[in-house]
Tab-separated table of C-alpha atoms in Angstrom:
chain	number	residue	atom	x	y	z
A	27	MET	CA	70.102	97.408	113.160
A	28	GLU	CA	73.399	95.801	112.967
A	29	ARG	CA	74.625	94.003	110.374
A	30	HIS	CA	75.550	90.364	109.744
A	31	PHE	CA	79.116	89.179	109.567
A	32	ASP	CA	78.291	87.309	106.361
A	33	GLU	CA	76.646	90.223	104.905
A	34	GLU	CA	79.869	92.440	105.511
A	35	LEU	CA	82.191	89.293	103.923
A	36	ARG	CA	79.543	89.562	101.083
A	37	GLU	CA	80.534	93.596	100.748
A	38	LEU	CA	84.266	92.785	100.676
A	39	GLU	CA	84.305	89.933	98.024
A	40	GLU	CA	81.781	92.343	95.955
A	41	GLN	CA	84.313	95.112	96.598
A	42	LEU	CA	87.170	93.027	95.662
A	43	LEU	CA	85.548	91.941	92.230
A	44	ARG	CA	84.319	95.237	91.519
A	45	MET	CA	88.167	95.886	91.838
A	46	GLY	CA	89.146	93.221	89.686
A	47	ALA	CA	86.801	94.057	86.906
A	48	LEU	CA	87.826	97.515	86.894
A	49	VAL	CA	91.307	97.054	86.958
A	50	GLY	CA	90.755	94.309	84.439
A	51	GLU	CA	89.178	96.848	82.189
A	52	MET	CA	92.691	98.970	82.601
A	53	ILE	CA	94.999	96.007	81.409
A	54	SER	CA	92.336	95.533	77.692
A	55	LEU	CA	92.560	99.520	77.376
A	56	SER	CA	95.660	99.564	77.718
A	57	ILE	CA	96.840	97.014	75.525
A	58	LYS	CA	93.979	98.352	73.134
A	59	ALA	CA	95.702	101.278	72.795
A	60	LEU	CA	98.461	99.891	71.972
A	61	ALA	CA	97.577	97.812	69.309
A	62	GLN	CA	94.704	99.987	67.912
A	63	ARG	CA	97.169	102.991	68.400
A	64	GLU	CA	94.441	105.431	70.232
A	65	THR	CA	95.997	107.832	72.438
A	66	GLY	CA	92.292	108.590	73.645
A	67	LEU	CA	92.060	105.127	75.676
A	68	ILE	CA	95.233	106.489	77.648
A	69	THR	CA	93.396	109.285	79.244
A	70	VAL	CA	90.605	106.567	80.475
A	71	VAL	CA	92.895	104.389	81.490
A	72	ARG	CA	94.094	107.139	83.617
A	73	GLU	CA	90.018	108.013	85.218
A	74	LYS	CA	90.166	104.359	86.278
A	75	GLU	CA	93.241	104.171	88.325
A	76	ASP	CA	91.460	106.872	90.328
A	77	GLU	CA	88.617	104.690	90.886
A	78	VAL	CA	90.701	101.523	91.901
A	79	ASN	CA	92.709	103.739	94.094
A	80	ARG	CA	89.701	104.993	96.086
A	81	LEU	CA	88.525	101.303	96.280
A	82	HIS	CA	92.056	99.846	97.348
A	83	ILE	CA	91.776	102.236	100.424
A	84	LYS	CA	88.224	101.629	101.016
A	85	ILE	CA	88.646	97.475	101.167
A	86	ASP	CA	91.703	97.965	103.416
A	87	GLU	CA	89.804	99.814	105.690
A	88	LEU	CA	86.792	97.319	105.223
A	89	CYS	CA	89.616	94.606	106.036
A	90	LEU	CA	90.660	95.892	109.284
A	91	ARG	CA	87.433	96.711	110.544
A	92	LEU	CA	86.552	93.088	110.327
A	93	LEU	CA	89.193	92.126	112.036
A	94	ALA	CA	89.021	94.689	114.461
A	95	LEU	CA	85.157	94.040	115.045
A	96	ARG	CA	84.592	90.628	114.279
A	97	GLN	CA	87.746	88.815	115.577
A	98	PRO	CA	87.126	86.139	112.951
A	99	LEU	CA	88.394	82.594	112.670
A	100	ALA	CA	90.192	80.027	110.385
A	101	VAL	CA	88.146	80.133	107.172
A	102	ASP	CA	87.071	84.248	107.901
A	103	LEU	CA	90.488	84.787	108.958
A	104	ARG	CA	92.051	83.606	105.761
A	105	PHE	CA	89.191	85.331	103.796
A	106	ILE	CA	90.146	88.508	105.110
A	107	THR	CA	93.826	88.597	105.305
A	108	ALA	CA	93.303	87.233	101.644
A	109	GLY	CA	91.225	90.071	101.095
A	110	LEU	CA	93.996	92.305	102.152
A	111	ARG	CA	96.727	90.733	99.753
A	112	ILE	CA	94.506	90.432	96.903
A	113	ASN	CA	93.536	94.358	97.411
A	114	SER	CA	97.336	95.236	97.165
A	115	ASP	CA	97.979	93.113	94.239
A	116	LEU	CA	95.112	94.136	92.388
A	117	GLU	CA	96.288	98.082	93.213
A	118	ARG	CA	99.653	97.088	91.844
A	119	MET	CA	97.700	95.684	88.382
A	120	GLY	CA	96.297	98.840	87.962
A	121	ASP	CA	99.470	100.426	88.149
A	122	LEU	CA	101.137	98.148	85.573
A	123	ALA	CA	98.073	99.177	82.662
A	124	VAL	CA	99.142	102.714	83.973
A	125	ASN	CA	102.689	101.921	83.416
A	126	ILE	CA	101.971	99.981	79.876
A	127	THR	CA	99.996	103.420	78.323
A	128	ASP	CA	103.288	105.143	79.538
A	129	ALA	CA	105.553	103.553	77.370
A	130	THR	CA	102.879	103.114	74.337
A	131	ARG	CA	102.514	107.018	74.274
A	132	PRO	CA	105.744	107.579	72.818
A	133	LEU	CA	105.006	104.364	70.187
A	134	LEU	CA	102.038	106.228	69.306
A	135	GLU	CA	104.056	109.837	68.334
A	136	GLU	CA	105.709	107.383	65.585
A	137	PRO	CA	105.202	105.618	62.881
A	138	PRO	CA	104.605	101.788	63.808
A	139	LEU	CA	106.619	98.891	64.400
A	140	LYS	CA	105.600	95.829	62.734
A	141	PRO	CA	105.260	93.241	63.563
A	142	LEU	CA	104.777	93.333	67.868
A	143	ILE	CA	106.075	89.870	67.967
A	144	ASP	CA	104.381	87.930	70.590
A	145	ILE	CA	103.073	90.974	72.412
A	146	PRO	CA	99.576	90.567	71.519
A	147	ARG	CA	99.453	87.210	72.390
A	148	MET	CA	101.262	87.907	75.995
A	149	SER	CA	98.612	90.457	76.613
A	150	GLU	CA	96.030	87.994	75.970
A	151	MET	CA	97.453	85.723	78.088
A	152	ALA	CA	98.001	88.234	81.224
A	153	ALA	CA	94.962	89.469	80.536
A	154	ASN	CA	93.007	85.951	80.835
A	155	MET	CA	95.157	84.688	83.744
A	156	ALA	CA	93.827	88.294	85.615
A	157	LYS	CA	90.349	87.733	84.989
A	158	GLU	CA	90.511	84.008	86.096
A	159	SER	CA	92.480	84.681	89.274
A	160	LEU	CA	89.149	87.113	90.113
A	161	ASN	CA	87.098	83.982	89.127
A	162	SER	CA	89.134	81.304	91.091
A	163	PHE	CA	88.442	83.951	94.433
A	164	LEU	CA	84.733	83.891	93.769
A	165	LYS	CA	84.378	79.971	92.705
A	166	ARG	CA	86.761	78.988	95.703
A	167	ASP	CA	88.327	77.121	92.816
A	168	THR	CA	91.546	75.972	93.673
A	169	LYS	CA	91.619	73.729	90.653
A	170	LEU	CA	91.314	76.818	88.204
A	171	ALA	CA	93.908	78.576	90.716
A	172	LYS	CA	96.162	75.703	90.131
A	173	ALA	CA	95.492	76.005	86.286
A	174	ILE	CA	96.555	79.395	86.328
A	175	LEU	CA	100.213	78.993	87.957
A	176	ASN	CA	100.820	76.672	85.532
A	177	GLN	CA	100.526	79.312	82.909
A	178	ASP	CA	103.326	81.006	84.507
A	179	ASN	CA	106.217	79.173	82.428
A	180	GLU	CA	104.548	80.049	78.948
A	181	VAL	CA	104.131	83.410	80.179
A	182	ASP	CA	107.920	83.552	81.001
A	183	TYR	CA	108.906	81.600	77.156
A	184	LEU	CA	106.933	84.688	75.641
A	185	LYS	CA	109.334	87.247	77.807
A	186	ASP	CA	112.416	85.769	76.847
A	187	GLN	CA	110.986	85.229	73.216
A	188	ILE	CA	110.007	88.463	73.048
A	189	PHE	CA	113.188	89.862	74.210
A	190	ARG	CA	115.414	88.053	71.877
A	191	GLU	CA	113.364	88.921	68.900
A	192	PHE	CA	113.531	92.997	69.530
A	193	LEU	CA	117.135	92.725	70.104
A	194	THR	CA	117.974	91.457	66.718
A	195	TYR	CA	115.455	94.117	64.973
A	196	MET	CA	117.690	96.357	67.001
A	197	MET	CA	120.686	95.454	65.897
A	198	GLN	CA	119.869	94.851	62.469
A	199	ASP	CA	118.175	98.504	62.278
A	200	SER	CA	119.244	100.866	64.599
A	201	SER	CA	116.032	103.102	63.759
A	202	THR	CA	113.762	100.215	65.722
A	203	ILE	CA	115.589	100.738	68.954
A	204	LYS	CA	113.681	103.161	70.409
A	205	ARG	CA	110.135	101.558	70.144
A	206	ALA	CA	111.560	97.946	70.764
A	207	LEU	CA	112.645	99.345	73.754
A	208	GLU	CA	109.776	100.290	74.668
A	209	LEU	CA	108.215	97.134	73.440
A	210	ILE	CA	110.506	95.388	76.043
A	211	LEU	CA	109.294	96.878	78.870
A	212	ILE	CA	105.671	96.821	77.851
A	213	SER	CA	106.304	92.808	78.149
A	214	ARG	CA	108.182	93.272	81.085
A	215	HIS	CA	104.747	95.020	82.598
A	216	LEU	CA	102.557	91.876	81.362
A	217	GLU	CA	104.910	89.368	82.979
A	218	ARG	CA	104.470	91.162	86.344
A	219	ILE	CA	100.775	91.446	85.648
A	220	ALA	CA	100.869	87.444	85.243
A	221	ASP	CA	102.835	87.315	88.620
A	222	HIS	CA	100.123	89.417	90.331
A	223	ALA	CA	97.474	86.862	88.764
A	224	CYS	CA	99.797	84.227	90.507
A	225	ASN	CA	100.110	85.534	93.945
A	226	ILE	CA	96.126	86.202	93.745
A	227	ALA	CA	95.485	82.416	92.206
A	228	GLU	CA	98.245	81.476	95.684
A	229	ASP	CA	96.133	83.285	98.201
A	230	VAL	CA	92.684	81.190	96.332
A	231	ILE	CA	94.371	78.335	97.414
A	232	PHE	CA	95.260	79.078	101.009
A	233	MET	CA	92.426	80.658	101.642
A	234	VAL	CA	90.717	77.321	100.931
A	235	MET	CA	92.626	74.762	101.876
A	236	GLY	CA	94.467	76.931	104.659
A	237	LYS	CA	97.708	75.522	102.933
A	238	ASP	CA	100.845	78.010	101.953
A	239	ILE	CA	101.998	77.069	98.254
A	240	ARG	CA	104.411	79.403	97.579
A	241	HIS	CA	107.887	78.566	97.576
A	242	PRO	CA	107.392	75.245	96.548
A	243	LYS	CA	111.141	74.471	96.401
A	244	LEU	CA	111.617	75.188	99.776
A	245	GLN	CA	112.810	72.129	101.899
A	246	ARG	CA	110.931	72.901	105.229
B	9	MET	CA	104.003	78.411	130.202
B	10	GLU	CA	101.903	80.854	127.811
B	11	ARG	CA	103.847	83.412	126.115
B	12	HIS	CA	103.192	87.341	126.668
B	13	PHE	CA	101.759	89.134	123.784
B	14	ASP	CA	104.280	91.280	124.209
B	15	GLU	CA	106.797	88.845	123.542
B	16	GLU	CA	105.258	87.303	120.314
B	17	LEU	CA	105.274	90.768	119.169
B	18	ARG	CA	108.533	91.218	119.104
B	19	GLU	CA	108.908	88.023	117.808
B	20	LEU	CA	107.529	89.278	115.096
B	21	GLU	CA	109.817	92.309	115.128
B	22	GLU	CA	113.121	90.545	115.211
B	23	GLN	CA	112.045	87.790	112.618
B	24	LEU	CA	110.946	91.084	109.759
B	25	LEU	CA	114.102	93.340	110.756
B	26	ARG	CA	116.218	89.669	110.407
B	27	MET	CA	114.250	89.696	106.879
B	28	GLY	CA	115.134	92.637	106.138
B	29	ALA	CA	119.179	92.756	107.237
B	30	LEU	CA	118.862	89.548	104.659
B	31	VAL	CA	117.657	91.520	101.681
B	32	GLY	CA	119.362	94.429	101.926
B	33	GLU	CA	122.713	91.981	101.955
B	34	MET	CA	121.072	90.665	98.567
B	35	ILE	CA	120.130	94.060	97.546
B	36	SER	CA	123.619	94.966	97.962
B	37	LEU	CA	125.914	91.851	96.965
B	38	SER	CA	123.958	92.063	93.874
B	39	ILE	CA	124.913	95.007	93.367
B	40	LYS	CA	128.783	94.150	94.139
B	41	ALA	CA	128.583	91.576	91.411
B	42	LEU	CA	127.593	93.853	88.512
B	43	ALA	CA	129.934	96.884	89.770
B	44	GLN	CA	132.993	94.564	90.381
B	45	ARG	CA	132.135	91.979	88.437
B	46	GLU	CA	132.519	89.138	90.795
B	47	THR	CA	130.355	86.203	89.484
B	48	GLY	CA	130.403	84.002	92.528
B	49	LEU	CA	128.418	86.769	94.533
B	50	ILE	CA	125.124	86.209	92.188
B	51	THR	CA	125.284	82.487	93.846
B	52	VAL	CA	125.754	83.726	97.177
B	53	VAL	CA	122.503	85.925	96.393
B	54	ARG	CA	120.470	82.892	95.160
B	55	GLU	CA	121.565	81.036	98.921
B	56	LYS	CA	119.971	83.966	101.029
B	57	GLU	CA	116.907	84.137	98.697
B	58	ASP	CA	116.220	80.295	100.373
B	59	GLU	CA	116.437	82.002	103.808
B	60	VAL	CA	114.179	84.998	102.501
B	61	ASN	CA	111.431	82.735	101.525
B	62	ARG	CA	111.406	80.315	104.609
B	63	LEU	CA	111.299	83.705	106.781
B	64	HIS	CA	108.637	85.354	104.289
B	65	ILE	CA	106.337	82.127	105.073
B	66	LYS	CA	106.977	81.712	108.775
B	67	ILE	CA	106.302	85.517	109.206
B	68	ASP	CA	103.271	85.185	107.491
B	69	GLU	CA	101.772	82.220	109.700
B	70	LEU	CA	103.126	84.335	113.033
B	71	CYS	CA	100.957	87.074	111.658
B	72	LEU	CA	98.036	84.793	111.048
B	73	ARG	CA	98.346	82.813	114.657
B	74	LEU	CA	98.647	86.621	116.233
B	75	LEU	CA	95.781	87.890	114.655
B	76	ALA	CA	93.508	84.294	114.895
B	77	LEU	CA	94.818	83.699	118.973
B	78	ARG	CA	94.878	87.418	120.339
B	79	GLN	CA	92.580	88.895	118.025
B	80	PRO	CA	94.074	92.660	119.078
B	81	LEU	CA	92.610	95.749	118.067
B	82	ALA	CA	93.903	99.392	117.298
B	83	VAL	CA	97.661	100.006	117.735
B	84	ASP	CA	98.642	95.935	117.840
B	85	LEU	CA	95.917	95.290	115.154
B	86	ARG	CA	98.061	98.046	112.780
B	87	PHE	CA	101.416	96.440	113.580
B	88	ILE	CA	100.573	93.173	112.849
B	89	THR	CA	98.569	93.799	109.782
B	90	ALA	CA	101.764	96.009	108.813
B	91	GLY	CA	103.931	93.202	109.649
B	92	LEU	CA	102.079	91.303	106.826
B	93	ARG	CA	102.502	94.311	104.259
B	94	ILE	CA	106.004	94.596	105.307
B	95	ASN	CA	106.754	91.133	104.735
B	96	SER	CA	105.293	90.621	101.440
B	97	ASP	CA	107.140	93.881	100.370
B	98	LEU	CA	110.661	92.714	101.276
B	99	GLU	CA	109.773	89.287	99.914
B	100	ARG	CA	109.909	91.188	96.262
B	101	MET	CA	112.541	92.901	97.431
B	102	GLY	CA	114.890	90.131	97.504
B	103	ASP	CA	113.365	88.607	94.150
B	104	LEU	CA	114.082	92.110	92.444
B	105	ALA	CA	117.507	91.265	93.904
B	106	VAL	CA	117.713	88.439	91.942
B	107	ASN	CA	116.366	89.816	88.980
B	108	ILE	CA	119.308	92.184	89.313
B	109	THR	CA	121.815	88.972	89.511
B	110	ASP	CA	119.932	87.791	86.078
B	111	ALA	CA	120.350	90.469	84.219
B	112	THR	CA	123.859	90.877	85.564
B	113	ARG	CA	125.404	87.015	84.744
B	114	PRO	CA	125.123	88.032	80.924
B	115	LEU	CA	126.667	91.316	81.587
B	116	LEU	CA	129.860	88.960	83.158
B	117	GLU	CA	130.151	87.268	80.063
B	118	GLU	CA	131.326	90.357	77.821
B	119	PRO	CA	133.516	93.298	78.565
B	120	PRO	CA	132.451	96.028	80.572
B	121	LEU	CA	130.368	98.841	79.063
B	122	LYS	CA	131.835	101.849	80.685
B	123	PRO	CA	130.891	104.025	82.327
B	124	LEU	CA	127.776	102.480	84.102
B	125	ILE	CA	126.488	106.437	84.169
B	126	ASP	CA	123.856	106.625	87.044
B	127	ILE	CA	123.655	102.847	87.897
B	128	PRO	CA	125.612	103.238	90.904
B	129	ARG	CA	124.273	106.450	92.097
B	130	MET	CA	120.929	104.505	91.630
B	131	SER	CA	121.552	101.383	93.339
B	132	GLU	CA	123.116	103.322	96.895
B	133	MET	CA	119.764	105.614	96.378
B	134	ALA	CA	117.541	102.150	96.993
B	135	ALA	CA	119.665	100.423	99.188
B	136	ASN	CA	119.598	102.681	101.338
B	137	MET	CA	116.021	103.736	101.112
B	138	ALA	CA	115.712	100.182	101.924
B	139	LYS	CA	117.200	100.168	104.874
B	140	GLU	CA	116.271	103.462	105.938
B	141	SER	CA	112.813	101.898	105.593
B	142	LEU	CA	113.368	99.246	108.380
B	143	ASN	CA	114.899	101.526	111.016
B	144	SER	CA	111.306	103.949	110.716
B	145	PHE	CA	109.818	100.609	111.270
B	146	LEU	CA	111.794	100.205	114.759
B	147	LYS	CA	112.116	103.078	115.853
B	148	ARG	CA	108.427	104.331	114.467
B	149	ASP	CA	109.621	107.188	113.018
B	150	THR	CA	107.144	108.899	111.314
B	151	LYS	CA	109.803	111.100	110.089
B	152	LEU	CA	112.519	108.983	108.824
B	153	ALA	CA	109.498	107.609	106.855
B	154	LYS	CA	108.511	110.800	105.192
B	155	ALA	CA	112.567	111.143	104.392
B	156	ILE	CA	112.548	108.212	102.548
B	157	LEU	CA	109.146	108.799	100.664
B	158	ASN	CA	110.262	112.382	99.224
B	159	GLN	CA	113.063	111.062	97.986
B	160	ASP	CA	111.589	108.901	94.893
B	161	ASN	CA	111.282	111.848	92.698
B	162	GLU	CA	115.189	111.844	92.933
B	163	VAL	CA	114.813	107.833	92.284
B	164	ASP	CA	112.370	108.260	89.190
B	165	TYR	CA	114.375	110.990	87.934
B	166	LEU	CA	117.652	108.795	88.021
B	167	LYS	CA	115.433	106.211	86.164
B	168	ASP	CA	114.819	108.493	83.192
B	169	GLN	CA	118.027	109.887	83.222
B	170	ILE	CA	119.128	106.213	82.483
B	171	PHE	CA	117.319	104.937	79.877
B	172	ARG	CA	117.723	108.175	77.739
B	173	GLU	CA	121.555	108.189	78.637
B	174	PHE	CA	121.860	104.175	77.188
B	175	LEU	CA	119.344	104.798	74.603
B	176	THR	CA	122.084	107.271	73.019
B	177	TYR	CA	124.655	104.555	73.574
B	178	MET	CA	122.620	101.992	71.939
B	179	MET	CA	121.871	104.471	69.118
B	180	GLN	CA	125.597	105.399	68.000
B	181	ASP	CA	127.281	102.359	68.392
B	182	SER	CA	124.711	98.853	68.180
B	183	SER	CA	127.493	96.819	69.604
B	184	THR	CA	126.513	97.866	73.115
B	185	ILE	CA	122.477	97.270	72.466
B	186	LYS	CA	122.508	94.043	74.379
B	187	ARG	CA	124.466	95.458	77.379
B	188	ALA	CA	122.869	99.213	77.636
B	189	LEU	CA	119.632	97.018	77.443
B	190	GLU	CA	120.523	94.985	80.573
B	191	LEU	CA	121.453	97.978	82.240
B	192	ILE	CA	118.083	99.623	81.780
B	193	LEU	CA	116.481	96.660	83.144
B	194	ILE	CA	118.592	96.649	85.882
B	195	SER	CA	117.072	100.128	86.911
B	196	ARG	CA	114.005	99.347	86.647
B	197	HIS	CA	114.657	96.707	89.253
B	198	LEU	CA	116.403	98.984	91.267
B	199	GLU	CA	113.320	101.694	90.621
B	200	ARG	CA	111.130	98.964	92.203
B	201	ILE	CA	112.968	98.274	95.059
B	202	ALA	CA	112.933	101.685	95.820
B	203	ASP	CA	108.567	101.540	95.251
B	204	HIS	CA	108.898	98.991	97.856
B	205	ALA	CA	110.861	100.867	100.302
B	206	CYS	CA	108.230	103.355	99.946
B	207	ASN	CA	105.502	101.493	100.779
B	208	ILE	CA	107.380	99.871	103.884
B	209	ALA	CA	107.197	103.837	104.835
B	210	GLU	CA	103.870	103.725	104.213
B	211	ASP	CA	103.060	100.703	106.255
B	212	VAL	CA	104.997	102.795	109.202
B	213	ILE	CA	103.299	106.026	108.824
B	214	PHE	CA	100.105	104.710	108.599
B	215	MET	CA	100.665	102.172	112.036
B	216	VAL	CA	102.093	104.564	113.888
B	217	MET	CA	99.224	107.162	113.277
B	218	GLY	CA	96.281	104.987	111.987
B	219	LYS	CA	96.724	107.670	108.751
B	220	ASP	CA	96.669	106.086	104.996
B	221	ILE	CA	98.514	108.230	103.096
B	222	ARG	CA	98.750	106.165	100.084
B	223	HIS	CA	97.142	107.995	96.797
B	224	PRO	CA	97.401	111.678	98.234
B	225	LYS	CA	96.217	112.959	95.115
B	226	LEU	CA	92.667	111.464	95.303
B	227	GLN	CA	89.618	113.368	96.221
B	228	ARG	CA	87.880	111.444	99.028
């Protein structure tokens, strides 16, 4: 029995949401490994990465199959190409969670550097933006998507703040250099997770409105 | 007069190569600004970014139009979806060149930190991989694409090397901390440029062979 196109589109949506849920868990776990100093969680993140990579390939194949067999138009075409893009953003977000664990591992071999400054706050923001970007996709909610884009400035502010404060630490006490450096790198990974959440939000706006809002400063 | 599909595909290819050339210039210029301490080049990179962003949107529109109007199959479909992906990789590479200039600016306000360790070598590699990835696309050359993928380990090795050596600097002389830190961040941007070149190489292999070679370690 041939399946309905609608059903296939729903399958694509479900796979993306499943991937989004997995990536969300990877982000939360990587941060938890750092904040609560639990090495065991690093292994869990790695295991989930395999599953994310499997989904990454599967979703791409599904998108290509739908483009080839269904020759979709207008909103369906935008949905499927947004799917391709969101798929790749989610996969990178998963990679970044792995990067966070890579930077966390050496940190857990040394005594904790307290405080972590704004890292917990920044990680909460990035994880939340990731989650909400998927929600905006599920609900086709452009208002929510725009709210995510508006948070990016705050993430950038936190990133600069973290840089400055850890720099001061390093200058004052050279025994903190290695740890502060890893924490700065972690803040950069968090920044990129937030960037990918913004990419997804932009895709949602494009998908719903058929309007490309990237590069707003351009005179076209 | 209606244009031929072949002609439109050629236009897509030309736009991608034009974008690739611009991004290649941005990368070279950003590195030159750092190595030769020329602030003026930073402005040039910024100007090119506007053009890259314009092309980014234009190429996406072209891909979507081709998907909608031509309903391509097999190799043409893979070419256009690869185009979408390569377009986004190129745009990010341009962003990374801008990131390099952002980290270079404060460096040029202070006396030079000599030597730059493996940064010149790493930047040469990343710029070359970016250029060759576009070449592999132009020539549909999977052998070249695979050669690019093989260089990624060396880039990672250089990145770790740079990290360790600048860390030693920082520990030995706290007056180098700020500069060494910016240089470590630059090495991370170079690493990501090389990653995007690898993404493009993977897209070329997929486009030519219809085979997804990402995530090679997965048991599928």
